[in-house]
Coordinates of C-alpha atoms and ligand atoms in Angstrom, one line a residue:
X9 CA 39.6 -42.3 -58.3
X10 CA 42.3 -44.9 -56.3
X11 CA 43.0 -43.8 -52.7
X12 CA 46.5 -42.0 -52.2
X13 CA 49.3 -43.8 -50.2
X14 CA 51.5 -40.8 -48.6
X15 CA 55.1 -42.6 -47.0
X16 CA 55.5 -40.8 -43.7
X17 CA 59.2 -40.6 -43.0
X18 CA 59.3 -39.4 -39.4
X19 CA 63.2 -40.1 -38.9
X20 CA 64.7 -38.6 -35.2
X21 CA 63.8 -36.2 -32.9
X22 CA 61.1 -33.7 -33.7
X23 CA 60.6 -34.9 -37.2
X24 CA 58.1 -37.0 -35.7
X25 CA 55.8 -34.1 -33.9
X26 CA 55.8 -31.9 -36.7
X27 CA 54.5 -34.6 -39.2
X28 CA 52.0 -36.2 -37.1
X29 CA 50.7 -32.4 -36.6
X30 CA 50.9 -32.0 -40.4
X31 CA 48.7 -35.1 -41.2
X32 CA 46.3 -33.6 -38.8
X33 CA 45.9 -30.3 -40.7
X34 CA 46.3 -32.7 -44.1
X35 CA 43.0 -34.4 -42.9
X36 CA 41.3 -31.4 -41.8
X37 CA 41.7 -29.8 -44.6
X38 CA 40.0 -33.1 -46.4
X39 CA 42.9 -34.7 -48.3
X40 CA 41.8 -38.6 -48.2
X41 CA 44.9 -40.6 -48.1
X42 CA 46.2 -43.8 -46.3
X43 CA 50.1 -43.0 -44.7
X44 CA 52.5 -45.9 -44.5
X45 CA 55.2 -45.3 -42.0
X46 CA 59.2 -45.8 -43.6
X47 CA 62.0 -46.3 -41.1
X48 CA 65.0 -44.2 -41.6
X49 CA 67.5 -42.2 -39.4
X50 CA 69.8 -42.7 -36.8
X51 CA 67.9 -45.5 -34.5
X52 CA 68.4 -47.5 -37.8
X53 CA 72.0 -46.5 -38.3
X54 CA 72.5 -47.4 -34.5
X55 CA 70.8 -50.9 -34.7
X56 CA 71.2 -52.0 -38.2
X57 CA 74.2 -50.2 -39.6
X58 CA 71.8 -48.9 -41.9
X59 CA 69.7 -45.1 -41.8
X60 CA 68.0 -46.1 -44.7
X61 CA 67.1 -49.4 -45.0
X62 CA 66.1 -51.3 -48.1
X63 CA 62.8 -51.5 -47.2
X64 CA 62.2 -47.8 -46.8
X65 CA 63.6 -47.7 -50.5
X66 CA 61.1 -50.4 -51.7
X67 CA 58.4 -48.1 -50.0
X68 CA 59.0 -45.0 -51.9
X69 CA 59.5 -47.0 -55.2
X70 CA 56.2 -48.3 -54.9
X71 CA 54.0 -45.3 -53.4
X72 CA 56.1 -42.5 -54.9
X73 CA 55.3 -39.6 -52.6
X74 CA 57.0 -38.9 -49.5
X75 CA 56.5 -36.8 -46.4
X76 CA 59.8 -36.6 -44.4
X77 CA 60.4 -34.9 -41.1
X78 CA 63.9 -34.8 -40.3
X79 CA 67.0 -36.8 -39.0
X80 CA 69.9 -37.0 -37.0
X81 CA 73.1 -37.1 -38.7
X82 CA 76.8 -36.8 -37.2
X83 CA 80.4 -36.9 -38.2
X84 CA 81.8 -39.8 -39.1
X85 CA 83.8 -40.7 -35.7
X86 CA 81.0 -40.3 -33.9
X87 CA 78.9 -42.3 -35.7
X88 CA 81.3 -44.7 -35.9
X89 CA 80.9 -45.1 -32.2
X90 CA 76.8 -44.9 -31.9
X91 CA 77.3 -48.3 -33.6
X92 CA 75.5 -51.4 -31.7
X93 CA 79.3 -53.0 -31.2
X94 CA 77.8 -56.2 -32.7
X95 CA 78.1 -54.3 -36.0
X96 CA 81.5 -52.4 -35.4
X97 CA 84.5 -53.3 -37.5
X98 CA 82.3 -54.5 -40.3
X99 CA 83.3 -51.7 -42.6
X100 CA 80.1 -50.0 -42.1
X101 CA 80.1 -46.0 -42.9
X102 CA 77.7 -43.8 -42.1
X103 CA 76.4 -41.3 -44.9
X104 CA 72.9 -39.3 -44.6
X105 CA 70.0 -41.4 -45.5
X106 CA 68.5 -38.1 -46.9
X107 CA 71.3 -37.4 -49.7
X108 CA 71.4 -41.2 -50.1
X109 CA 67.9 -41.0 -50.9
X110 CA 68.2 -38.0 -53.5
X111 CA 70.9 -39.9 -55.3
X112 CA 69.2 -43.3 -55.3
X113 CA 66.0 -41.9 -57.1
X114 CA 67.9 -38.6 -58.5
X115 CA 65.5 -36.3 -57.0
X116 CA 67.6 -33.5 -58.4
X117 CA 65.4 -30.9 -58.3
X118 CA 64.7 -29.0 -55.0
X119 CA 62.7 -26.1 -54.5
X120 CA 63.1 -24.0 -51.1
X121 CA 60.5 -21.3 -51.6
X122 CA 60.6 -18.0 -49.1
X123 CA 57.9 -15.9 -49.1
X124 CA 57.3 -13.0 -46.7
X125 CA 54.5 -14.1 -44.5
X126 CA 52.2 -10.7 -43.6
X127 CA 52.4 -9.8 -39.5
X128 CA 54.8 -12.6 -38.9
X129 CA 57.0 -10.6 -36.3
X130 CA 60.0 -12.6 -37.4
X131 CA 60.0 -10.8 -40.5
X132 CA 63.1 -9.0 -41.6
X133 CA 62.9 -5.4 -41.3
X134 CA 65.6 -2.5 -42.2
X135 CA 66.9 1.2 -41.9
X136 CA 65.0 3.3 -44.7
X137 CA 66.6 6.2 -46.5
X138 CA 64.6 8.5 -44.1
X139 CA 65.5 7.2 -40.7
X140 CA 62.2 5.0 -40.7
X141 CA 61.7 1.5 -40.6
X142 CA 61.1 -0.9 -44.1
X143 CA 60.0 -4.5 -44.3
X144 CA 60.6 -5.3 -47.7
X145 CA 58.2 -8.3 -49.0
X146 CA 60.3 -11.2 -50.0
X147 CA 59.3 -13.5 -52.5
X148 CA 61.7 -15.8 -53.5
X149 CA 62.3 -19.1 -54.6
X150 CA 65.4 -21.3 -55.0
X151 CA 66.3 -23.8 -57.3
X152 CA 69.0 -26.0 -56.0
X153 CA 70.5 -28.6 -58.0
X154 CA 70.3 -31.6 -55.2
X155 CA 72.6 -34.5 -56.2
X156 CA 75.9 -33.6 -57.7
X157 CA 78.4 -30.8 -56.7
X158 CA 79.9 -31.0 -53.0
X159 CA 77.4 -33.1 -51.5
X160 CA 78.0 -35.8 -53.9
X161 CA 80.2 -37.8 -51.5
X162 CA 83.1 -38.3 -53.3
X163 CA 85.7 -37.9 -50.6
X164 CA 89.1 -38.6 -49.3
X165 CA 91.0 -38.2 -46.6
X166 CA 94.8 -39.7 -47.4
X167 CA 93.7 -40.2 -50.9
X168 CA 94.5 -43.7 -52.8
X169 CA 97.7 -43.3 -54.8
X170 CA 95.8 -43.4 -58.1
X171 CA 93.7 -40.1 -57.1
X172 CA 96.9 -38.5 -55.9
X173 CA 98.8 -39.0 -59.2
X174 CA 95.9 -37.7 -61.1
X175 CA 95.9 -35.0 -59.1
X176 CA 99.5 -34.7 -59.8
X177 CA 98.9 -34.2 -63.1
X178 CA 97.5 -30.6 -62.8
X179 CA 99.8 -28.0 -62.5
X180 CA 98.3 -26.0 -59.6
X181 CA 98.1 -29.4 -57.2
X182 CA 101.7 -29.7 -58.2
X183 CA 102.7 -26.0 -57.3
X184 CA 101.0 -25.9 -54.3
X185 CA 100.6 -29.0 -52.7
X186 CA 103.1 -31.2 -53.4
X187 CA 105.3 -30.6 -50.9
X188 CA 102.4 -31.4 -48.4
X189 CA 102.2 -35.5 -47.2
X190 CA 99.7 -37.3 -48.9
X191 CA 98.6 -38.4 -45.4
X192 CA 97.6 -34.6 -44.6
X193 CA 95.4 -34.3 -47.3
X194 CA 91.6 -34.4 -47.4
X195 CA 89.7 -33.9 -50.7
X196 CA 86.0 -33.1 -51.3
X197 CA 85.1 -33.1 -55.0
X198 CA 82.4 -30.5 -56.6
X199 CA 81.4 -32.6 -59.9
X200 CA 78.8 -30.6 -62.0
X201 CA 77.2 -32.5 -64.9
X202 CA 75.7 -30.9 -68.0
X203 CA 72.7 -33.1 -68.1
X204 CA 71.6 -32.4 -64.4
X205 CA 73.1 -28.5 -64.5
X206 CA 70.8 -28.2 -67.9
X207 CA 67.5 -30.3 -65.7
X208 CA 67.8 -27.6 -62.9
X209 CA 68.3 -24.6 -65.0
X210 CA 64.9 -25.5 -67.3
X211 CA 63.1 -26.1 -64.0
X212 CA 64.3 -22.6 -62.6
X213 CA 63.2 -20.8 -65.7
X214 CA 60.6 -22.9 -66.3
X215 CA 59.1 -21.9 -63.2
X216 CA 59.9 -18.2 -63.6
X217 CA 57.8 -18.3 -67.0
X218 CA 54.7 -19.4 -65.4
X219 CA 54.2 -17.9 -62.4
X220 CA 55.5 -14.4 -64.2
X221 CA 58.6 -13.7 -62.3
X222 CA 60.9 -11.3 -64.3
X223 CA 64.3 -12.8 -63.9
X224 CA 66.3 -15.6 -63.0
X225 CA 69.6 -15.2 -61.0
X226 CA 72.4 -17.7 -61.5
X227 CA 74.0 -17.7 -58.0
X228 CA 77.3 -19.3 -57.9
X229 CA 81.1 -18.1 -58.1
X230 CA 81.9 -18.1 -61.5
X231 CA 85.0 -15.9 -61.8
X232 CA 86.6 -18.1 -59.3
X233 CA 85.0 -21.6 -59.5
X234 CA 85.5 -21.3 -63.3
X235 CA 84.7 -25.0 -64.6
X236 CA 81.8 -26.0 -62.6
X237 CA 79.9 -22.4 -61.5
X238 CA 81.5 -21.5 -65.3
X239 CA 79.5 -24.1 -67.1
X240 CA 76.3 -23.3 -65.1
X241 CA 76.3 -19.8 -66.3
X242 CA 77.3 -20.4 -69.4
X243 CA 74.6 -23.0 -69.8
X244 CA 72.5 -20.4 -68.1
X245 CA 73.1 -17.8 -71.2
X246 CA 72.4 -20.1 -73.3
X247 CA 69.0 -21.4 -72.2
X248 CA 67.9 -17.8 -71.9
X249 CA 68.9 -16.7 -75.2
X250 CA 67.5 -19.8 -76.9
X251 CA 64.0 -19.8 -74.9
X252 CA 63.3 -17.7 -72.7
X253 CA 64.1 -14.1 -74.1
X254 CA 61.6 -12.4 -72.0
X255 CA 63.0 -13.1 -68.7
X256 CA 66.5 -11.5 -67.6
X257 CA 69.5 -13.8 -66.6
X258 CA 71.1 -12.3 -63.6
X259 CA 74.6 -13.6 -62.1
X260 CA 75.6 -12.9 -58.4
X261 CA 78.6 -14.5 -56.7
X262 CA 77.4 -16.6 -53.3
X263 CA 79.5 -14.1 -51.1
X264 CA 77.8 -11.1 -52.7
X265 CA 74.5 -12.5 -52.9
X266 CA 74.7 -13.0 -48.6
X267 CA 74.9 -9.4 -48.5
X268 CA 72.8 -8.4 -51.0
X269 CA 70.2 -10.7 -49.6
X270 CA 69.4 -8.3 -46.7
X271 CA 70.5 -5.1 -48.8
X272 CA 67.6 -5.7 -51.4
X273 CA 66.0 -9.3 -51.1
X274 CA 62.8 -7.8 -52.7
X275 CA 64.8 -7.4 -55.9
X276 CA 65.0 -11.3 -56.3
X277 CA 62.6 -13.6 -57.5
X278 CA 64.0 -17.3 -58.9
X279 CA 67.6 -18.1 -57.8
X280 CA 69.4 -21.3 -59.1
X281 CA 72.4 -22.7 -57.5
X282 CA 74.6 -26.1 -57.1
X283 CA 74.2 -28.2 -53.9
X284 CA 76.1 -26.4 -51.7
X285 CA 75.4 -22.4 -52.9
X286 CA 71.7 -23.4 -52.7
X287 CA 71.8 -24.7 -49.4
X288 CA 73.4 -21.8 -48.1
X289 CA 71.4 -19.0 -50.0
X290 CA 68.0 -20.9 -49.0
X291 CA 68.9 -20.7 -45.5
X292 CA 69.8 -17.1 -45.7
X293 CA 66.6 -16.0 -47.1
X294 CA 65.0 -18.2 -45.1
X295 CA 66.3 -16.3 -42.0
X296 CA 64.2 -13.2 -43.7
X297 CA 60.9 -14.7 -43.2
X298 CA 61.2 -16.2 -40.0
X299 CA 63.7 -18.7 -40.2
X300 CA 63.9 -22.4 -39.8
X301 CA 60.3 -22.7 -38.1
X302 CA 59.0 -21.4 -41.7
X303 CA 61.6 -22.7 -44.3
X304 CA 59.9 -25.6 -46.3
X305 CA 61.3 -27.7 -49.4
X306 CA 60.2 -30.1 -52.2
X307 CA 62.8 -32.4 -53.6
X308 CA 61.3 -34.5 -56.8
X309 CA 62.4 -36.2 -60.1
X310 CA 59.9 -34.6 -62.8
X311 CA 60.5 -38.2 -65.0
X312 CA 59.6 -40.4 -62.3
X313 CA 57.2 -38.7 -60.5
X314 CA 58.9 -39.2 -57.0
X315 CA 59.2 -36.7 -54.6
X316 CA 59.9 -36.0 -50.8
X317 CA 58.7 -33.0 -49.1
X318 CA 60.4 -31.9 -46.0
X319 CA 61.2 -28.9 -43.6
X320 CA 64.6 -27.6 -44.2
X321 CA 65.2 -27.7 -40.5
X322 CA 67.0 -30.8 -39.0
X323 CA 65.7 -33.1 -35.8
X324 CA 66.3 -30.1 -33.2
X325 CA 67.5 -33.1 -30.7
X326 CA 67.7 -30.2 -27.8
X327 CA 63.5 -29.9 -28.1
X328 CA 63.2 -33.6 -29.0
X329 CA 62.4 -35.0 -25.4
X330 CA 59.9 -32.5 -24.6
X331 CA 56.9 -33.7 -23.2
X332 CA 55.0 -31.2 -24.7
X333 CA 56.5 -30.4 -28.0
X334 CA 57.3 -26.4 -28.6
X335 CA 58.3 -26.4 -32.0
X336 CA 57.1 -24.7 -35.2
X337 CA 55.3 -27.1 -37.7
X338 CA 54.4 -24.4 -40.4
X339 CA 57.8 -25.5 -42.3
X340 CA 56.4 -29.6 -42.2
X341 CA 53.1 -28.0 -43.2
X342 CA 54.1 -25.8 -46.1
X343 CA 56.3 -28.7 -47.4
X344 CA 53.0 -30.9 -47.1
X345 CA 51.3 -27.7 -49.5
X346 CA 54.5 -28.1 -51.9
X347 CA 53.4 -32.1 -51.9
X348 CA 49.7 -31.3 -52.3
X349 CA 50.7 -29.1 -55.5
X350 CA 53.2 -32.0 -56.8
X351 CA 50.3 -34.2 -57.1
X352 CA 47.8 -31.4 -58.7
X353 CA 45.8 -31.3 -55.3
X354 CA 46.0 -27.6 -56.1
X355 CA 43.1 -26.5 -54.1
X356 CA 43.6 -27.9 -50.8
X357 CA 47.2 -26.6 -50.8
X358 CA 45.7 -23.2 -51.5
X359 CA 43.4 -23.8 -48.5
X360 CA 46.1 -24.8 -46.2
X361 CA 48.2 -22.2 -47.3
X362 CA 45.4 -19.6 -46.6
X363 CA 44.7 -20.7 -43.4
X364 CA 48.3 -20.6 -42.1
X365 CA 48.5 -17.1 -43.4
X366 CA 45.7 -16.2 -41.3
X367 CA 46.7 -17.8 -38.4
X368 CA 50.5 -15.7 -38.9
X369 CA 48.5 -12.4 -39.8
X370 CA 46.1 -12.4 -36.7
X371 CA 48.9 -13.3 -34.6
X372 CA 46.7 -14.9 -31.6
X373 CA 48.7 -17.9 -31.6
X374 CA 52.3 -18.1 -31.9
X375 CA 55.0 -20.8 -31.3
X376 CA 58.5 -19.8 -29.0
X377 CA 60.3 -18.8 -32.3
X378 CA 57.7 -16.0 -33.1
X379 CA 57.8 -14.8 -30.1
X380 CA 61.9 -14.8 -29.6
X381 CA 61.8 -16.7 -26.5
X382 CA 64.6 -19.2 -26.1
X383 CA 63.3 -23.0 -26.1
X384 CA 62.3 -24.4 -22.9
X385 CA 59.7 -26.9 -21.5
X386 CA 57.7 -24.4 -19.4
X387 CA 57.0 -22.0 -22.5
X388 CA 53.6 -22.8 -23.0
X389 CA 52.8 -21.6 -19.7
X390 CA 54.6 -18.3 -20.8
X391 CA 51.9 -17.7 -23.8
X392 CA 53.8 -19.8 -26.4
X393 CA 51.8 -22.0 -28.4
X394 CA 52.7 -25.9 -28.2
X395 CA 53.0 -27.5 -31.9
X396 CA 49.8 -29.3 -31.5
X397 CA 47.8 -25.6 -30.4
X398 CA 49.6 -24.1 -33.6
X399 CA 48.3 -27.1 -36.2
X400 CA 45.1 -26.6 -34.3
X401 CA 44.9 -23.1 -35.0
X402 CA 45.7 -23.9 -38.3
X403 CA 42.9 -26.7 -38.6
X404 CA 40.4 -24.1 -36.8
X405 CA 41.0 -21.9 -39.7
X406 CA 40.0 -24.3 -42.5
Ligands
NAI524 P1 68.3 -27.8 -36.5 O1 67.6 -27.6 -37.5 O2 67.8 -29.3 -36.1 O3 68.3 -27.0 -35.1 C1 68.6 -26.0 -34.8 C2 67.7 -24.5 -34.1 O4 66.8 -24.2 -35.2 C3 67.2 -25.7 -33.0 O5 68.0 -25.8 -31.9 C4 65.8 -24.6 -33.1 O6 66.2 -23.6 -32.4 C5 65.3 -24.2 -34.3 N1 64.1 -25.1 -35.0 C6 64.7 -26.0 -35.7 N2 63.6 -26.6 -36.1 C7 62.6 -25.5 -35.7 C8 61.1 -25.8 -35.5 N3 60.6 -26.3 -36.2 N4 60.6 -24.7 -34.9 C9 61.2 -23.5 -34.1 N5 62.5 -23.9 -34.1 C10 63.2 -24.7 -35.0 O7 69.5 -27.9 -36.7 P2 71.4 -28.7 -36.0 O8 70.5 -28.3 -34.5 O9 72.4 -27.7 -36.7 O10 70.9 -30.3 -36.1 C11 70.3 -31.0 -35.6 C12 70.5 -32.3 -35.7 O11 69.4 -32.4 -37.2 C13 71.9 -32.7 -36.5 O12 72.0 -34.1 -36.3 C14 71.9 -32.5 -37.9 O13 73.0 -33.1 -39.0 C15 70.3 -32.5 -38.3 N6 69.9 -31.9 -39.6 C16 69.2 -32.7 -40.4 C17 68.3 -32.0 -41.7 C18 67.6 -33.3 -42.3 O14 66.9 -33.8 -41.6 N7 67.0 -32.6 -43.5 C19 68.7 -30.8 -42.1 C20 69.7 -30.2 -41.0 C21 70.5 -30.9 -39.8
MG525 MG1 70.5 -26.3 -44.8

C-alpha cells in the first residue's frame, strides 16, 4: 500500500506543541505516514490578510486527511488592527479559518465523544441519595451539524436596505423592531437546510445502531425556535419511525440539557444538535470528563473522505510562550485516534487509546490541569508533567 500523507495544521499558540507530541505518539505506535505542514492561523492573517491561504486548501484537497492544532481568533476590530499596515484599507475582513475550512470542504459531520477515563482526578462526582459520593460513568458522543446554523456567517450590522425590507415583511419584526433605527440593529441568521439536517441525523442514528446505544437525543429548542429546531426534531421523528425502530428518540431543550448533564449524565448516549448548541453541549459534557485537555473531535465529509481532526480547545495564548510546555496533549492524541478510525487503522487507534487510559488510571504522570493547579512556568518543578512527559508516558505504554 502507498504510504499515507497526513496534512498537519499546527496553527497558533499551543496548537504546535500538542500536534508535535501527538506525531511522536503516532510514530511510536507504528503509524507509517508522511506529514506535510499547511499554513493556517493568525500569522497568515497578519502577514497575508488570509488566515487560510489557497495553498493550504490545495494541500488538503490533495491529501484529504489533516491533523489540526488550534488557531487564535479575535473579534472584528482587533483583527483589523492586527493586519500588516500595507494590507489595511483593502476591504479585508477576518473570518475564522477553521469555520471556512469546514464550509469549503463541507465537513458537515462533527463528532465529539466524551468518555470518562477511569482514575482521572477531574471526573465529575455528585452527592448520592445516601449522602455519599457517586462518580457516574459518562459515555456520550455529540453529533454537531458543522456548517450551518448560527455559525454560517450570514450576518449584518446596520443591514442593507433590501435585507431590512425583507425583515419588515415579518409581522414580529415589524411589531417589535420597526421603531429601532436600522443603524442600531445587528443580525446573525440561523439557517438549517433539510439536506444537512438529514445528514447529521442519519450519522447520529447510524452510529447509535453500530455501537449499540439505546437512544438518540435531539438537543435543540423546538418549542421556541420553531422553524429550525422544529424541523430537525420533526425529521428525527420521521427517520426513527422509518429506519431506526429499535433506537429511542429523545428530545431535550438545550437549556434543560445543560442542567441535566450534571444531574444524570449517565442517561445520555448519542446526542445530535445544530452548530451552536452542539458546540455548547459538547463543552458541557467535556467538563464532566476532565475539560479541554481531554475533549477531542472529528469533522469530515463521508462522501469526499476529507476529514480534519482537532482538539476542541483553542490556542491557549497564556501558555503558548512557555519554554517547557505544560498543556495536556491528550485531547490532540485522542483526536488523532479518531483520525486513525476514519482511515480504518482501527487497531492502531485502539492501541493508543489503551495506552492513554492506562497512563490516566495509574496516575503517576499528570499534567497541571489534572492536578488542579493554576498554570505557571514553574509547575513542572512542583510535580506536574510537561506536555512532552505526558506524551512520553503514553509512548512507554505502547
Ligand atoms: P482555549 O481553549 O485556548 O483556552 C482556555 C483555557 O483552557 C486555557 O487558558 C487553559 O486553562 C485551558 N486549556 C486549553 N487547552 C488546554 C490543554 N490542552 N491542556 C490544559 N489546559 C488547557 O480558549 P480561549 O482562551 O477562550 O481562547 C484562546 C484562543 O483560541 C482565542 O483566540 C480563540 O478564538 C481560540 N480558539 C480556537 C479554537 C480552535 O482552534 N478550534 C477553539 C476555541 C478557541
Ligand atoms: Mg467550542
